[in-house]
Each structure stands twice: as structure tokens, then as C-alpha cells.
Tab-separated table of C-alpha atoms in Angstrom:
chain	number	residue	atom	x	y	z
A	1	MET	CA	-36.583	36.506	-65.045
A	2	ASN	CA	-36.208	33.575	-62.906
A	3	GLY	CA	-32.782	34.917	-61.332
A	4	THR	CA	-34.555	37.911	-60.051
A	5	VAL	CA	-37.285	35.883	-58.390
A	6	GLU	CA	-34.538	33.673	-56.711
A	7	LYS	CA	-32.979	36.759	-55.359
A	8	VAL	CA	-36.165	38.202	-54.076
A	9	LEU	CA	-36.610	34.712	-52.304
A	10	TYR	CA	-33.170	34.781	-50.841
A	11	LEU	CA	-33.414	38.327	-49.568
A	12	SER	CA	-36.921	37.566	-48.163
A	13	SER	CA	-35.934	34.398	-46.399
A	14	LEU	CA	-32.745	36.041	-45.126
A	15	ALA	CA	-34.745	38.900	-43.549
A	16	VAL	CA	-37.235	36.845	-41.980
A	17	GLY	CA	-34.394	34.236	-40.693
A	18	SER	CA	-32.784	37.516	-39.208
A	19	TRP	CA	-36.108	38.933	-37.580
A	20	VAL	CA	-36.735	35.558	-36.238
A	21	ALA	CA	-33.414	35.180	-34.503
A	22	LYS	CA	-33.764	38.711	-33.070
A	23	ARG	CA	-36.826	37.845	-31.703
A	24	LEU	CA	-35.299	34.529	-29.987
A	25	LEU	CA	-32.524	36.396	-28.803
A	26	ASP	CA	-34.793	39.350	-27.236
A	27	GLU	CA	-37.143	36.617	-25.660
A	28	TYR	CA	-34.514	34.091	-24.493
A	29	GLY	CA	-31.208	35.811	-24.317
A	30	ASP	CA	-31.120	35.750	-20.715
A	31	LEU	CA	-31.443	32.078	-20.790
A	32	PRO	CA	-28.169	30.349	-18.841
A	33	LEU	CA	-26.186	28.276	-21.285
A	34	HIS	CA	-25.851	25.636	-18.866
A	35	LEU	CA	-29.292	24.835	-19.529
A	36	LEU	CA	-28.523	23.682	-23.096
A	37	CYS	CA	-25.499	21.745	-21.930
A	38	SER	CA	-24.434	18.560	-19.365
A	39	SER	CA	-21.181	19.058	-17.610
A	40	ILE	CA	-19.141	16.893	-14.716
A	41	GLU	CA	-16.632	18.797	-12.678
A	42	VAL	CA	-13.613	17.237	-10.806
A	43	HIS	CA	-11.321	19.007	-8.294
A	44	SER	CA	-7.774	18.135	-7.725
A	45	TYR	CA	-8.287	17.585	-4.083
A	46	ASP	CA	-10.189	14.397	-4.995
A	47	GLU	CA	-8.904	11.075	-6.598
A	48	ALA	CA	-11.294	11.524	-9.527
A	49	TYR	CA	-9.272	14.311	-10.656
A	50	ASN	CA	-6.305	12.033	-11.148
A	51	TYR	CA	-8.547	9.413	-13.277
A	52	LEU	CA	-9.577	12.125	-15.639
A	53	LEU	CA	-5.878	13.462	-16.136
A	54	TYR	CA	-4.489	10.240	-16.639
A	55	TRP	CA	-7.170	9.128	-18.928
A	56	LEU	CA	-6.501	12.310	-21.512
A	57	MET	CA	-2.859	11.513	-20.907
A	58	LYS	CA	-3.122	7.994	-22.291
A	59	GLN	CA	-5.549	9.296	-25.113
A	60	LYS	CA	-2.555	11.072	-26.549
A	61	PHE	CA	-4.065	14.252	-25.699
A	62	ASP	CA	-0.986	16.071	-26.878
A	63	VAL	CA	-0.658	14.998	-30.313
A	64	ASP	CA	-3.432	17.405	-31.952
A	65	LYS	CA	-3.155	20.163	-29.640
A	66	ASN	CA	-0.881	23.363	-28.966
A	67	ARG	CA	-1.504	24.210	-25.730
A	68	LEU	CA	-0.028	21.681	-23.325
A	69	LEU	CA	1.137	21.745	-19.265
A	70	ALA	CA	4.238	19.647	-18.698
A	71	ILE	CA	4.100	17.942	-15.223
A	72	THR	CA	6.279	14.913	-13.974
A	73	SER	CA	3.536	13.387	-11.732
A	74	LEU	CA	-0.323	13.475	-11.692
A	75	THR	CA	0.012	15.076	-8.388
A	76	SER	CA	2.742	17.708	-8.775
A	77	GLY	CA	3.032	20.496	-6.802
A	78	GLN	CA	0.668	18.978	-4.111
A	79	GLY	CA	2.909	16.695	-2.322
A	80	GLY	CA	3.054	18.416	1.211
A	81	PHE	CA	-0.903	18.109	1.130
A	82	PHE	CA	-2.229	15.559	-1.298
A	83	GLY	CA	0.641	12.938	-1.089
A	84	GLU	CA	3.255	12.720	-3.616
A	85	ASP	CA	3.832	9.450	-5.170
A	86	ASN	CA	7.503	9.368	-5.723
A	87	SER	CA	7.491	5.812	-7.217
A	88	LYS	CA	7.603	5.338	-10.755
A	89	ASP	CA	3.918	4.526	-11.849
A	90	ASN	CA	4.679	3.838	-15.526
A	91	ASP	CA	2.528	7.452	-16.168
A	92	ALA	CA	4.640	7.665	-19.471
A	93	ALA	CA	6.687	5.398	-21.199
A	94	GLU	CA	10.164	6.570	-20.326
A	95	GLU	CA	11.879	4.134	-22.748
A	96	ASP	CA	10.374	6.348	-25.593
A	97	GLU	CA	12.350	9.338	-24.479
A	98	LEU	CA	15.638	7.088	-24.128
A	99	GLU	CA	15.049	5.958	-27.661
A	100	VAL	CA	15.520	9.320	-28.833
A	101	GLN	CA	19.111	9.580	-28.342
A	102	ALA	CA	21.523	6.633	-28.043
A	103	ASP	CA	24.234	8.305	-26.432
A	104	ALA	CA	24.795	6.698	-22.859
A	105	GLU	CA	25.614	9.918	-21.367
A	106	TYR	CA	22.041	11.393	-22.437
A	107	LYS	CA	20.454	8.110	-21.048
A	108	ALA	CA	22.288	8.352	-17.711
A	109	SER	CA	20.583	11.900	-17.471
A	110	LEU	CA	17.384	10.788	-17.921
A	111	ALA	CA	17.655	8.112	-15.600
A	112	ASN	CA	17.931	9.965	-12.759
A	113	THR	CA	14.977	12.493	-13.862
A	114	ARG	CA	11.147	11.753	-14.050
A	115	PRO	CA	9.626	11.254	-17.115
A	116	LEU	CA	7.311	14.586	-18.323
A	117	LEU	CA	3.690	14.157	-18.756
A	118	TRP	CA	1.695	16.267	-21.299
A	119	THR	CA	-1.534	17.227	-20.123
A	120	PRO	CA	-4.097	19.900	-21.197
A	121	SER	CA	-3.228	23.868	-20.139
A	122	ALA	CA	-5.782	26.081	-18.695
A	123	GLY	CA	-8.637	27.164	-20.915
A	124	THR	CA	-11.011	25.276	-22.902
A	125	HIS	CA	-9.989	22.331	-25.400
A	126	TRP	CA	-12.529	20.181	-27.806
A	127	PHE	CA	-12.060	16.292	-28.334
A	128	ARG	CA	-14.125	13.643	-29.687
A	129	TYR	CA	-14.856	10.562	-27.376
A	130	ARG	CA	-17.167	8.160	-29.048
A	131	GLY	CA	-18.260	10.113	-32.111
A	132	ARG	CA	-18.955	13.182	-30.116
A	133	TYR	CA	-17.253	16.475	-29.573
A	134	LEU	CA	-16.872	17.247	-25.805
A	135	ALA	CA	-15.112	20.310	-23.965
A	136	LEU	CA	-12.513	20.212	-21.515
A	137	THR	CA	-12.040	23.178	-19.423
A	138	ARG	CA	-9.140	23.097	-16.795
A	139	GLU	CA	-9.308	26.026	-14.463
A	140	VAL	CA	-7.094	27.438	-11.493
A	141	GLU	CA	-8.792	28.465	-8.223
A	142	GLU	CA	-6.917	30.623	-5.633
A	143	ASN	CA	-8.284	31.340	-2.367
A	144	ARG	CA	-6.015	34.039	-0.506
A	145	GLN	CA	-7.883	33.964	2.737
A	146	THR	CA	-5.980	32.763	6.060
A	147	VAL	CA	-3.362	30.536	4.230
A	148	TYR	CA	-2.758	30.747	0.354
A	149	THR	CA	-4.056	27.577	-1.291
A	150	ARG	CA	-4.381	26.845	-5.235
A	151	THR	CA	-6.282	23.963	-6.518
A	152	GLU	CA	-7.488	23.088	-9.795
A	153	LYS	CA	-10.852	22.070	-11.579
A	154	LEU	CA	-11.642	20.002	-14.625
A	155	ARG	CA	-14.932	20.254	-16.444
A	156	VAL	CA	-16.074	18.199	-19.317
A	157	SER	CA	-19.025	19.447	-20.946
A	158	CYS	CA	-21.460	18.276	-23.789
A	159	LEU	CA	-24.167	19.602	-25.833
A	160	GLY	CA	-27.653	18.181	-24.774
A	161	ARG	CA	-29.022	17.842	-21.162
A	162	ASP	CA	-28.456	13.977	-20.854
A	163	PRO	CA	-24.999	13.318	-19.099
A	164	ALA	CA	-24.838	9.863	-19.887
A	165	ILE	CA	-21.734	10.288	-22.276
A	166	LEU	CA	-19.860	12.242	-19.506
A	167	LYS	CA	-20.769	9.571	-16.986
A	168	ASP	CA	-19.398	6.917	-19.462
A	169	LEU	CA	-16.043	8.960	-19.989
A	170	MET	CA	-15.573	8.885	-16.042
A	171	GLN	CA	-16.207	5.288	-15.730
A	172	ASP	CA	-13.792	4.631	-18.477
A	173	ALA	CA	-11.068	7.075	-16.526
A	174	ARG	CA	-11.734	4.969	-13.456
A	175	VAL	CA	-11.097	1.890	-14.991
A	176	ALA	CA	-7.916	2.895	-17.001
A	177	PHE	CA	-6.582	4.160	-13.593
A	178	SER	CA	-7.535	0.888	-11.904
A	179	GLN	CA	-5.511	-0.908	-14.337
A	180	LYS	CA	-2.460	1.330	-13.831
A	181	GLU	CA	-2.484	-0.179	-10.520
A	182	LYS	CA	-2.890	-3.633	-11.424
A	183	GLY	CA	-0.479	-5.592	-9.507
A	184	ARG	CA	0.126	-2.844	-7.073
A	185	THR	CA	-0.819	-1.757	-3.613
A	186	VAL	CA	-1.745	1.633	-3.039
A	187	ILE	CA	-0.831	3.031	0.237
A	188	TYR	CA	-3.006	5.951	1.635
A	189	ARG	CA	-1.913	8.001	4.871
A	190	GLY	CA	-3.995	10.398	7.115
A	191	MET	CA	-3.014	13.974	5.956
A	192	LYS	CA	-4.093	17.138	6.254
A	193	SER	CA	-5.820	18.471	3.462
A	194	ILE	CA	-4.869	21.846	1.805
A	195	TYR	CA	-9.044	22.429	0.939
A	196	ASP	CA	-10.041	22.698	4.166
A	197	GLY	CA	-7.177	21.665	6.694
A	198	GLU	CA	-9.174	18.608	7.720
A	199	LEU	CA	-7.447	15.377	8.237
A	200	ALA	CA	-8.361	12.852	5.299
A	201	TRP	CA	-7.094	9.892	3.732
A	202	LYS	CA	-4.771	10.880	0.831
A	203	ARG	CA	-2.896	8.843	-1.440
A	204	SER	CA	0.651	8.536	-0.531
A	205	THR	CA	2.508	6.016	-2.866
A	206	SER	CA	2.063	2.938	-5.342
A	207	ARG	CA	4.301	-0.012	-5.115
A	208	PRO	CA	4.351	-3.282	-6.586
A	209	ALA	CA	2.704	-6.101	-4.478
A	210	ARG	CA	5.191	-7.801	-2.798
A	211	PRO	CA	5.084	-11.775	-3.252
A	212	LEU	CA	4.389	-13.617	-0.133
A	213	SER	CA	7.287	-16.067	-0.892
A	214	THR	CA	9.452	-13.166	0.143
A	215	VAL	CA	8.080	-12.739	3.293
A	216	ILE	CA	10.330	-15.303	5.627
A	217	LEU	CA	8.344	-16.747	8.025
A	218	ASP	CA	7.311	-20.309	9.359
A	219	GLU	CA	4.990	-21.799	6.536
A	220	VAL	CA	2.311	-23.303	8.840
A	221	VAL	CA	1.888	-19.913	10.829
A	222	LYS	CA	1.888	-17.898	7.533
A	223	LYS	CA	-0.583	-20.166	5.683
A	224	ALA	CA	-2.782	-20.389	9.167
A	225	PHE	CA	-2.817	-16.215	8.896
A	226	LEU	CA	-3.673	-16.115	5.164
A	227	GLU	CA	-6.555	-18.812	5.403
A	228	ASP	CA	-8.165	-16.886	8.456
A	229	ILE	CA	-7.839	-13.363	6.641
A	230	GLN	CA	-9.267	-15.126	3.484
A	231	HIS	CA	-12.138	-16.826	5.013
A	232	TYR	CA	-12.862	-13.342	6.844
A	233	LEU	CA	-13.056	-11.597	3.532
A	234	HIS	CA	-15.123	-14.146	1.602
A	235	PRO	CA	-18.741	-12.645	0.435
A	236	ARG	CA	-20.473	-15.451	2.319
A	237	THR	CA	-18.485	-14.491	5.603
A	238	MET	CA	-20.487	-11.212	5.607
A	239	ARG	CA	-23.904	-12.644	5.475
A	240	TRP	CA	-22.959	-15.468	8.145
A	241	TYR	CA	-22.002	-12.460	10.350
A	242	SER	CA	-25.107	-10.531	9.759
A	243	ASP	CA	-27.470	-13.595	10.218
A	244	ARG	CA	-26.108	-13.809	13.756
A	245	GLY	CA	-25.839	-10.281	14.674
A	246	ILE	CA	-22.108	-10.328	14.826
A	247	PRO	CA	-20.044	-6.775	13.802
A	248	TYR	CA	-18.450	-7.523	10.693
A	249	ARG	CA	-14.780	-6.651	11.677
A	250	ARG	CA	-11.704	-8.494	12.082
A	251	GLY	CA	-8.666	-7.259	14.297
A	252	TYR	CA	-4.981	-8.884	13.996
A	253	LEU	CA	-2.054	-8.100	16.228
A	254	PHE	CA	1.553	-8.869	14.709
A	255	TYR	CA	3.892	-8.779	18.040
A	256	GLY	CA	7.665	-9.434	18.347
A	257	PRO	CA	10.925	-7.834	18.300
A	258	PRO	CA	11.796	-5.263	15.834
A	259	GLY	CA	12.963	-6.076	12.352
A	260	THR	CA	11.136	-9.553	12.291
A	261	GLY	CA	8.749	-8.963	9.553
A	262	LYS	CA	5.653	-7.719	10.762
A	263	SER	CA	5.255	-4.648	8.507
A	264	SER	CA	6.262	-6.750	5.718
A	265	LEU	CA	4.003	-9.327	6.146
A	266	ALA	CA	0.912	-6.841	6.269
A	267	PHE	CA	1.869	-5.243	2.984
A	268	ALA	CA	2.450	-8.717	1.616
A	269	ALA	CA	-1.006	-9.810	2.699
A	270	ALA	CA	-2.528	-6.456	1.146
A	271	GLY	CA	-1.121	-7.159	-2.280
A	272	PHE	CA	-2.064	-10.990	-1.963
A	273	LEU	CA	-5.543	-10.227	-1.236
A	274	GLY	CA	-5.697	-6.859	-3.817
A	275	LEU	CA	-6.257	-4.273	-0.922
A	276	ASN	CA	-5.216	-0.778	-0.615
A	277	MET	CA	-3.461	-0.071	2.855
A	278	TYR	CA	-4.408	2.992	5.042
A	279	MET	CA	-1.829	3.853	7.534
A	280	LEU	CA	-2.288	6.028	10.429
A	281	ASN	CA	-0.055	7.844	12.990
A	282	LEU	CA	-1.530	7.664	16.551
A	283	ASN	CA	0.864	10.354	17.729
A	284	SER	CA	0.128	12.930	15.013
A	285	GLN	CA	-0.321	16.243	16.264
A	286	GLN	CA	-3.044	16.934	13.977
A	287	LEU	CA	-4.875	14.215	14.894
A	288	THR	CA	-7.990	14.965	17.345
A	289	GLU	CA	-10.998	12.706	18.304
A	290	ASP	CA	-13.199	13.917	16.058
A	291	ALA	CA	-10.533	13.668	12.815
A	292	LEU	CA	-9.870	10.028	14.109
A	293	THR	CA	-13.557	9.424	13.959
A	294	GLN	CA	-14.159	10.947	10.780
A	295	LEU	CA	-10.906	8.941	8.972
A	296	PHE	CA	-12.481	5.817	9.950
A	297	LEU	CA	-15.963	6.465	8.728
A	298	THR	CA	-14.633	7.298	5.294
A	299	LEU	CA	-12.995	4.197	5.249
A	300	PRO	CA	-13.736	2.352	1.853
A	301	ARG	CA	-15.652	-1.120	3.008
A	302	ARG	CA	-12.792	-3.347	1.757
A	303	CYS	CA	-9.524	-2.138	2.978
A	304	LEU	CA	-6.416	-2.894	5.160
A	305	VAL	CA	-5.675	-0.663	8.279
A	306	LEU	CA	-2.423	-0.765	9.611
A	307	LEU	CA	-1.622	0.836	12.976
A	308	GLU	CA	2.250	0.366	13.313
A	309	ASP	CA	3.976	0.333	16.636
A	310	ILE	CA	0.821	0.702	18.418
A	311	ASP	CA	2.551	0.833	21.607
A	312	ALA	CA	4.273	3.778	20.823
A	313	SER	CA	1.118	5.771	21.292
A	314	GLU	CA	0.625	7.405	25.024
A	315	VAL	CA	-2.956	6.106	25.060
A	316	THR	CA	-2.598	2.766	24.505
A	317	GLY	CA	-0.210	1.682	27.344
A	318	ARG	CA	-1.537	-0.350	30.701
A	319	ARG	CA	-3.870	1.971	33.000
A	320	LYS	CA	-2.954	1.817	36.529
A	321	PRO	CA	-5.751	0.935	38.782
A	322	GLY	CA	-7.838	4.105	39.705
A	323	ALA	CA	-5.857	6.124	37.071
A	324	ARG	CA	-7.605	9.069	35.379
A	325	ARG	CA	-8.873	9.066	31.859
A	326	ARG	CA	-5.568	9.200	29.630
A	327	LYS	CA	-4.980	11.365	26.700
A	328	GLY	CA	-2.256	12.011	24.419
A	329	LYS	CA	-0.627	15.265	23.331
A	330	ASN	CA	-2.943	15.570	20.663
A	331	GLY	CA	-6.056	15.096	22.820
A	332	VAL	CA	-6.696	11.439	21.468
A	333	SER	CA	-8.222	9.131	24.652
A	334	LEU	CA	-8.143	5.320	24.716
A	335	SER	CA	-11.939	5.525	24.877
A	336	SER	CA	-12.159	7.217	21.445
A	337	LEU	CA	-9.466	4.566	20.153
A	338	LEU	CA	-11.823	1.757	21.663
A	339	ASN	CA	-14.750	3.140	20.050
A	340	ILE	CA	-13.535	3.724	16.894
A	341	ILE	CA	-12.149	-0.028	16.588
A	342	ASP	CA	-15.332	-1.841	17.656
A	343	GLY	CA	-17.860	0.808	18.684
A	344	VAL	CA	-21.432	1.300	17.504
A	345	ALA	CA	-20.578	3.215	14.592
A	346	ALA	CA	-17.385	1.222	13.863
A	347	GLN	CA	-16.829	0.992	10.079
A	348	GLU	CA	-17.249	-2.716	9.021
A	349	GLY	CA	-15.777	-4.920	6.219
A	350	ARG	CA	-12.336	-3.817	7.028
A	351	VAL	CA	-9.328	-5.765	8.056
A	352	LEU	CA	-7.374	-3.876	11.066
A	353	ILE	CA	-3.733	-4.861	11.470
A	354	MET	CA	-1.851	-3.313	14.820
A	355	THR	CA	1.945	-3.980	15.160
A	356	THR	CA	3.813	-3.821	18.286
A	357	ASN	CA	7.367	-4.767	19.678
A	358	HIS	CA	5.874	-5.038	23.365
A	359	HIS	CA	2.500	-6.242	23.579
A	360	GLU	CA	2.813	-6.933	27.198
A	361	HIS	CA	2.697	-3.009	27.784
A	362	LEU	CA	-0.795	-2.675	25.778
A	363	ASP	CA	-3.691	-1.978	27.910
A	364	PRO	CA	-5.496	-5.249	28.006
A	365	ALA	CA	-8.905	-3.477	26.810
A	366	LEU	CA	-7.353	-2.559	23.312
A	367	ILE	CA	-6.372	-6.433	22.634
A	368	ARG	CA	-9.262	-8.247	23.902
A	369	PRO	CA	-11.150	-10.670	21.684
A	370	GLY	CA	-13.649	-8.565	19.879
A	371	ARG	CA	-11.161	-6.051	18.964
A	372	VAL	CA	-8.119	-8.287	18.344
A	373	ASP	CA	-9.179	-11.593	17.071
A	374	TYR	CA	-6.091	-12.986	15.712
A	375	LYS	CA	-2.565	-12.718	17.322
A	376	LEU	CA	0.524	-13.564	15.542
A	377	GLU	CA	3.819	-13.589	17.204
A	378	PHE	CA	7.226	-12.907	15.231
A	379	GLN	CA	10.186	-14.406	16.674
A	380	LEU	CA	14.097	-13.795	16.234
A	381	ALA	CA	16.002	-15.882	13.336
A	382	SER	CA	15.916	-19.308	14.140
A	383	ARG	CA	18.636	-21.642	12.321
A	384	ASP	CA	15.914	-22.891	9.845
A	385	LEU	CA	15.036	-19.241	9.349
A	386	CYS	CA	18.667	-18.236	8.561
A	387	ALA	CA	18.841	-21.234	6.108
A	388	ALA	CA	15.921	-20.165	4.500
A	389	MET	CA	16.503	-16.489	4.288
A	390	PHE	CA	20.332	-17.697	2.873
A	391	ARG	CA	18.785	-19.714	-0.098
A	392	HIS	CA	16.158	-16.650	-0.805
A	393	ILE	CA	18.976	-14.154	-1.038
A	394	PHE	CA	21.124	-16.531	-3.400
A	395	GLN	CA	18.576	-18.208	-5.151
A	396	VAL	CA	19.051	-16.116	-8.324
A	397	TYR	CA	21.274	-18.409	-10.926
A	398	THR	CA	23.902	-17.160	-13.295
A	399	SER	CA	24.742	-20.387	-15.226
A	400	ALA	CA	23.594	-20.237	-18.622
A	401	GLU	CA	23.555	-24.077	-18.430
A	402	VAL	CA	20.811	-24.215	-15.989
A	403	ASP	CA	17.458	-25.028	-18.151
A	404	ASN	CA	14.116	-23.786	-17.088
A	405	ALA	CA	13.408	-27.357	-15.385
A	406	GLN	CA	15.776	-27.118	-13.215
A	407	VAL	CA	15.078	-23.382	-11.808
A	408	ALA	CA	12.178	-24.849	-9.362
A	409	SER	CA	14.437	-27.187	-7.665
A	410	TYR	CA	17.469	-24.697	-7.373
A	411	ALA	CA	15.287	-22.429	-5.768
A	412	GLN	CA	14.499	-24.832	-2.994
A	413	GLY	CA	18.482	-25.317	-2.554
A	414	ASP	CA	18.477	-28.784	-4.122
A	415	LEU	CA	20.408	-27.966	-7.228
A	416	SER	CA	24.353	-27.376	-7.418
A	417	THR	CA	24.970	-24.745	-10.391
A	418	LYS	CA	28.310	-23.226	-11.590
A	419	GLU	CA	29.346	-19.914	-11.269
A	420	GLY	CA	32.465	-20.144	-13.744
A	421	SER	CA	34.218	-23.311	-13.007
A	422	ALA	CA	33.279	-23.594	-9.795
A	423	ALA	CA	30.423	-25.760	-8.440
A	424	ILE	CA	28.145	-24.064	-5.544
A	425	ASP	CA	25.996	-26.500	-3.336
A	426	LEU	CA	23.395	-23.987	-2.244
A	427	GLN	CA	21.943	-26.326	0.522
A	428	GLU	CA	24.906	-27.320	1.996
A	429	LEU	CA	26.203	-23.521	2.408
A	430	ALA	CA	22.887	-22.589	4.008
A	431	LYS	CA	23.395	-25.456	6.515
A	432	GLN	CA	26.745	-24.271	6.993
A	433	PHE	CA	25.736	-20.549	7.442
A	434	ALA	CA	22.970	-21.429	9.862
A	435	GLU	CA	25.025	-23.419	12.035
A	436	LYS	CA	27.338	-20.408	12.853
A	437	ILE	CA	24.570	-18.072	13.840
A	438	PRO	CA	23.177	-18.503	17.444
A	439	PRO	CA	19.751	-19.237	17.378
A	440	CYS	CA	17.115	-16.626	18.487
A	441	VAL	CA	19.277	-14.062	18.992
A	442	PHE	CA	19.449	-11.643	15.796
A	443	SER	CA	16.306	-10.410	14.034
A	444	PRO	CA	15.746	-11.524	10.079
A	445	ALA	CA	16.353	-7.881	9.440
A	446	GLU	CA	20.040	-8.225	10.840
A	447	VAL	CA	21.052	-11.279	9.163
A	448	GLN	CA	19.250	-10.409	5.657
A	449	GLY	CA	21.455	-7.018	6.157
A	450	TYR	CA	24.760	-8.716	6.446
A	451	LEU	CA	23.691	-11.084	3.534
A	452	LEU	CA	23.042	-8.270	1.296
A	453	ARG	CA	26.940	-7.365	1.602
A	454	TYR	CA	27.643	-10.451	0.011
A	455	ARG	CA	24.852	-10.760	-2.195
A	456	ASP	CA	27.182	-11.571	-5.467
A	457	SER	CA	29.314	-14.503	-3.359
A	458	PRO	CA	27.698	-16.856	-0.964
A	459	GLU	CA	30.851	-18.429	0.003
A	460	GLU	CA	32.189	-14.831	1.372
A	461	ALA	CA	29.062	-14.955	3.488
A	462	VAL	CA	29.503	-18.128	4.992
A	463	ALA	CA	33.380	-17.352	5.649
A	464	GLY	CA	32.625	-14.042	7.141
A	465	VAL	CA	29.586	-14.864	9.396
A	466	GLU	CA	31.574	-15.783	12.408
A	467	THR	CA	33.238	-12.375	12.525
A	468	TRP	CA	29.968	-10.477	12.101
A	469	VAL	CA	28.390	-12.444	14.962
A	470	GLU	CA	31.193	-11.541	17.399
A	471	ALA	CA	30.968	-8.007	16.557
A	472	SER	CA	27.280	-7.546	16.465
A	473	LEU	CA	27.000	-9.618	20.078
A	474	ALA	CA	29.800	-7.126	21.420
A	475	GLU	CA	27.525	-4.255	19.855
A	476	LYS	CA	24.525	-5.533	21.396
A	477	ALA	CA	26.347	-5.890	24.809
A	478	ALA	CA	27.181	-2.407	24.672
A	479	ASN	CA	23.831	-0.949	23.835
A	480	ASP	CA	22.078	-3.229	26.418
A	481	HIS	CA	24.432	-1.725	29.068
A	482	VAL	CA	23.614	1.982	27.787
A	483	LEU	CA	19.755	1.156	27.783
A	484	ASP	CA	20.145	-0.191	31.434
A	485	ASP	CA	21.727	3.116	32.789
A	486	LYS	CA	18.992	4.985	30.975
A	487	GLU	CA	16.116	2.824	32.397
A	488	ASP	CA	17.652	3.466	35.782
A	489	GLU	CA	17.685	6.867	35.563
A	490	GLY	CA	14.170	6.939	34.456
A	491	SER	CA	12.958	4.825	37.012
A	492	LYS	CA	14.818	7.255	39.667
A	493	ARG	CA	12.720	10.021	37.837
A	494	GLU	CA	9.171	8.207	37.944
A	495	SER	CA	9.824	7.378	42.111
A	496	GLU	CA	10.821	11.415	42.584
A	497	ASP	CA	7.735	12.307	40.453
A	498	GLU	CA	5.316	10.060	42.335
A	499	SER	CA	6.921	11.099	45.685
A	500	GLU	CA	6.282	14.533	44.699
A	501	GLU	CA	2.699	13.996	43.398
A	502	GLU	CA	1.946	12.205	47.042
A	503	ASP	CA	3.364	15.212	48.719
A	504	ASN	CA	1.244	17.598	46.983
A	505	GLU	CA	-1.555	15.378	47.689
A	506	ASN	CA	-0.915	15.424	51.525
A	507	GLN	CA	-0.352	19.172	51.484
A	508	ASP	CA	-3.619	19.595	49.699
A	509	LYS	CA	-5.365	17.393	52.467
A	510	GLU	CA	-3.925	19.201	55.305
A	511	ALA	CA	-4.641	22.670	53.420
A	512	SER	CA	-8.315	21.454	53.160
């Protein structure tokens, strides 16, 4: 009897439940599912895509999944437009792969290739985050209009109307990605975007921050520059500028012969200050005045903008009296460049560094105070600089008898260490080397290039330096003679062009 009653109640409950479910389905069947869920989408043309993809990879997403996508870079397939990072960013532990097989040939083969990264394939995947189940959907978007483009989209979803858990996930992904860049300098370049064809800042590469000690420069000059830029970036400085109505911008001009360390100091300063570097080629054919304005408006508040070889641009040279408004081949004018640097709508908080080999060729309006606030001259290698470079190149000791307490003094050139049975007096060798090089004739890059040939033998570097100096001076003399001939031909063409223009003007006047 009791069993029959229980069956009747069970069947009745099932019928009522089915009827209620049917009524709800009929009533709310057209209700969009997204009203019951929360989601966040990121696209492959945005850096947040790399944040999330890197976070998923670090969570060992491939451990319990059977649908994976093998890639060699977070930006695989996007190098032409998004900026391919060709450096090894420790995205995956390559050593783990090397430990699979101890064979030397196998290791050598892997060393010439990038490690494989395992990421979720297209489709929907479920995973747990902070005790909740989340859905990850990876989709491919194709655009077959004018130019075929292929982008990707990641969407993270959760049940409920509160997206707080998703925001926390994206924040954790951002922190994880930033930790990956710790101790590195990320370089961005103005490049054409595959999404809309417009110029935008795209990640180019990430390199280990260069120690300032590796930039061989007069210590007083280097210290003064660093103190100035540190003072500018101090939080109190921004308020000081604001209280006095002064635009919070700072411009630097590095000028000097090629190979004297201008770009090296800019890169090392970015690493020392923890700033990302943004580089732009003013001669790019895709660069227009509108694109230049948009690029500078989208700069982050704290960054270092580097304009290399500013004198190579057609619009930055000295203007002749009464000359017409000059534009480059890409349509960028000097006026637009000046407005970008310190106009009313110019970005504040950034550090601008311009480098040039010939500052005397630059238009005075470009380097006047307010646009360029600090000028730093780089000179050819003096004898003191040559000696310092010699000590820096050969400061790596190899003798096991040199203890840690002696390393610091050895680096300064005060220690005589042993390579086998022969004693090496680094300070004396550096002095002999510098005395054999004529001062202010060679660039530091040339001296360094010579020293790298003998990086394992400082004695041979000293012994062969005189021969190298003679050969280099002869080569310089031959190159100077060729350049003089080309300059004479160029000046003749310019005079002929000017005379033709004058004749045309006179003919126009006579005709009028």
C-alpha cells in the first residue's frame, strides 16, 4: 500500500514538474541566454589577448584537455602587423624539453627552434578558477573584404549577472604578464594594424634591460642626465608643473657622430627607469599627419618615445628664409610635428628623446627650449674612454683562484689575475691600449668592434691595435675622398636646379 502511494506521488510530481517546465519554456523560451550569464571578450589585435593567453598557458591548461593548439609565440601568425617578438621571452620552460632526451644532437636540434606553447584550440573549454566553473570560448573571425584578414577572439563566461570574477581573472592575467616582463624593456613601434589598416603602437620585442654600467660614457655627464630625468618623473614634479601652469613634458636631444652610444643610452635609461620604449620612423610611407597625431595621443602617460636619426627626415632640416611650408613624401609637415611635440593637445608625462648625427642641420624651431629641454653631446672615443672600454670588455675573470672579495677591485682594473700561469695586469694593458689609439678619431662602436675580435686575449688586442689603427685611418681617408666627390656633384646639381627654378620664375614674370 505504501509503495503504491509513493509511486503515485512520484508520478504526480513528475507530471507537475513537466507541466511547469513546459509553461516556463513556452513563456521564456525566447529569453536570450546572455541575460543569465556574464562574459568578457578580448580580440587578438589587443594586448589583453596576450594577457589572457599567457595566463592560460601558465595554468598548465594542457594537463587535462584533449583539444589543444600548438604555437611558438603568443603572436604567432601576426608578425607582419602586430609585431613578432623574436626574442625568447621564457614563455615556456625550454629546459623541460631538453631534459626529455639527453642526446647531444637532440639538444642541438631543439636549441635552433623555438619551444612549443600549448594553448586552447577553437571551441569551448571549461575550467575552474577560485572555486567556480568558467567557460572559455575561442573563435576565429575572418574578413574577406578588400584585404583578407584573420583575427581571433577569446570569451570567458560565467553563470550569473555579476562579472566580478571575470574582472579578477583578467587582472590576474595582467599581473602575470607584467611579471613576465620584469627586468625587461618592451619596445613598441608604430605599425599598420591588420584590423582597420590604421597605424597603431604594436609590440615589437622585449629585451633584457641593459645595465647603465655597460654604456661607456663620462660618468659626470651620465649621472647628470639620469638625475634630470629621475627628477622629472618624480610624482611631486608633476604637481609642481601643474601648479605653475607649465606643460608636464620633457624633451632630450642626443647628438654626436654615429656609433657613440646615443641609442644605447636611451635604451639603458628606459630599463633603469622601468619605462617601455616607443619608437617611430618619421619617414614611414604610411605615416600621415592624422596618423602621427593619433599615435602620440594614444601614448601611455609614463613612457619613453625615441625618434632616431631625426635629421634624416625631410621636414626637420633648416628652412631657408621665405621658403614654402615643407612636407615629407608621406605628407607630414614640420608644423604638425612641432604641434605634436608641444602643442595644446600634446601628450603629457612622456619622455621624448631625439637622436641626431648632425644637430646643426636641424630646424631651430624643433630644438628650441620647451621642445628640447636637455641636450647631451656624444663625442668620439677619447683615450680615457678607450681604456674604460678595454677594462669593461676584459673584466670577466676566468681564474678559479680569484675569490668573490677580489672581483669588485678586478672590475676596476686594480687586480692582476692569472690565466693559467701568466699574470695579467689589466690596468697596465688598458693604459698601453689607449696610448696607441689617437684620441677623438674613432667612435666607441669601432673600438668595441675591434676589441670583440680578441675578447679572449687582451694581450693580442694590445699587440694588434697599431696595425688596426693604420688600416682604419687609410680606409677613412679613402671614404672621405669618395664622399667629397659626391658632395661636389650634389652641390653642382643643386646649383643647376636653383638656376632652372630662377629661369622658370623669370619666364613666368615675363609672360605675365
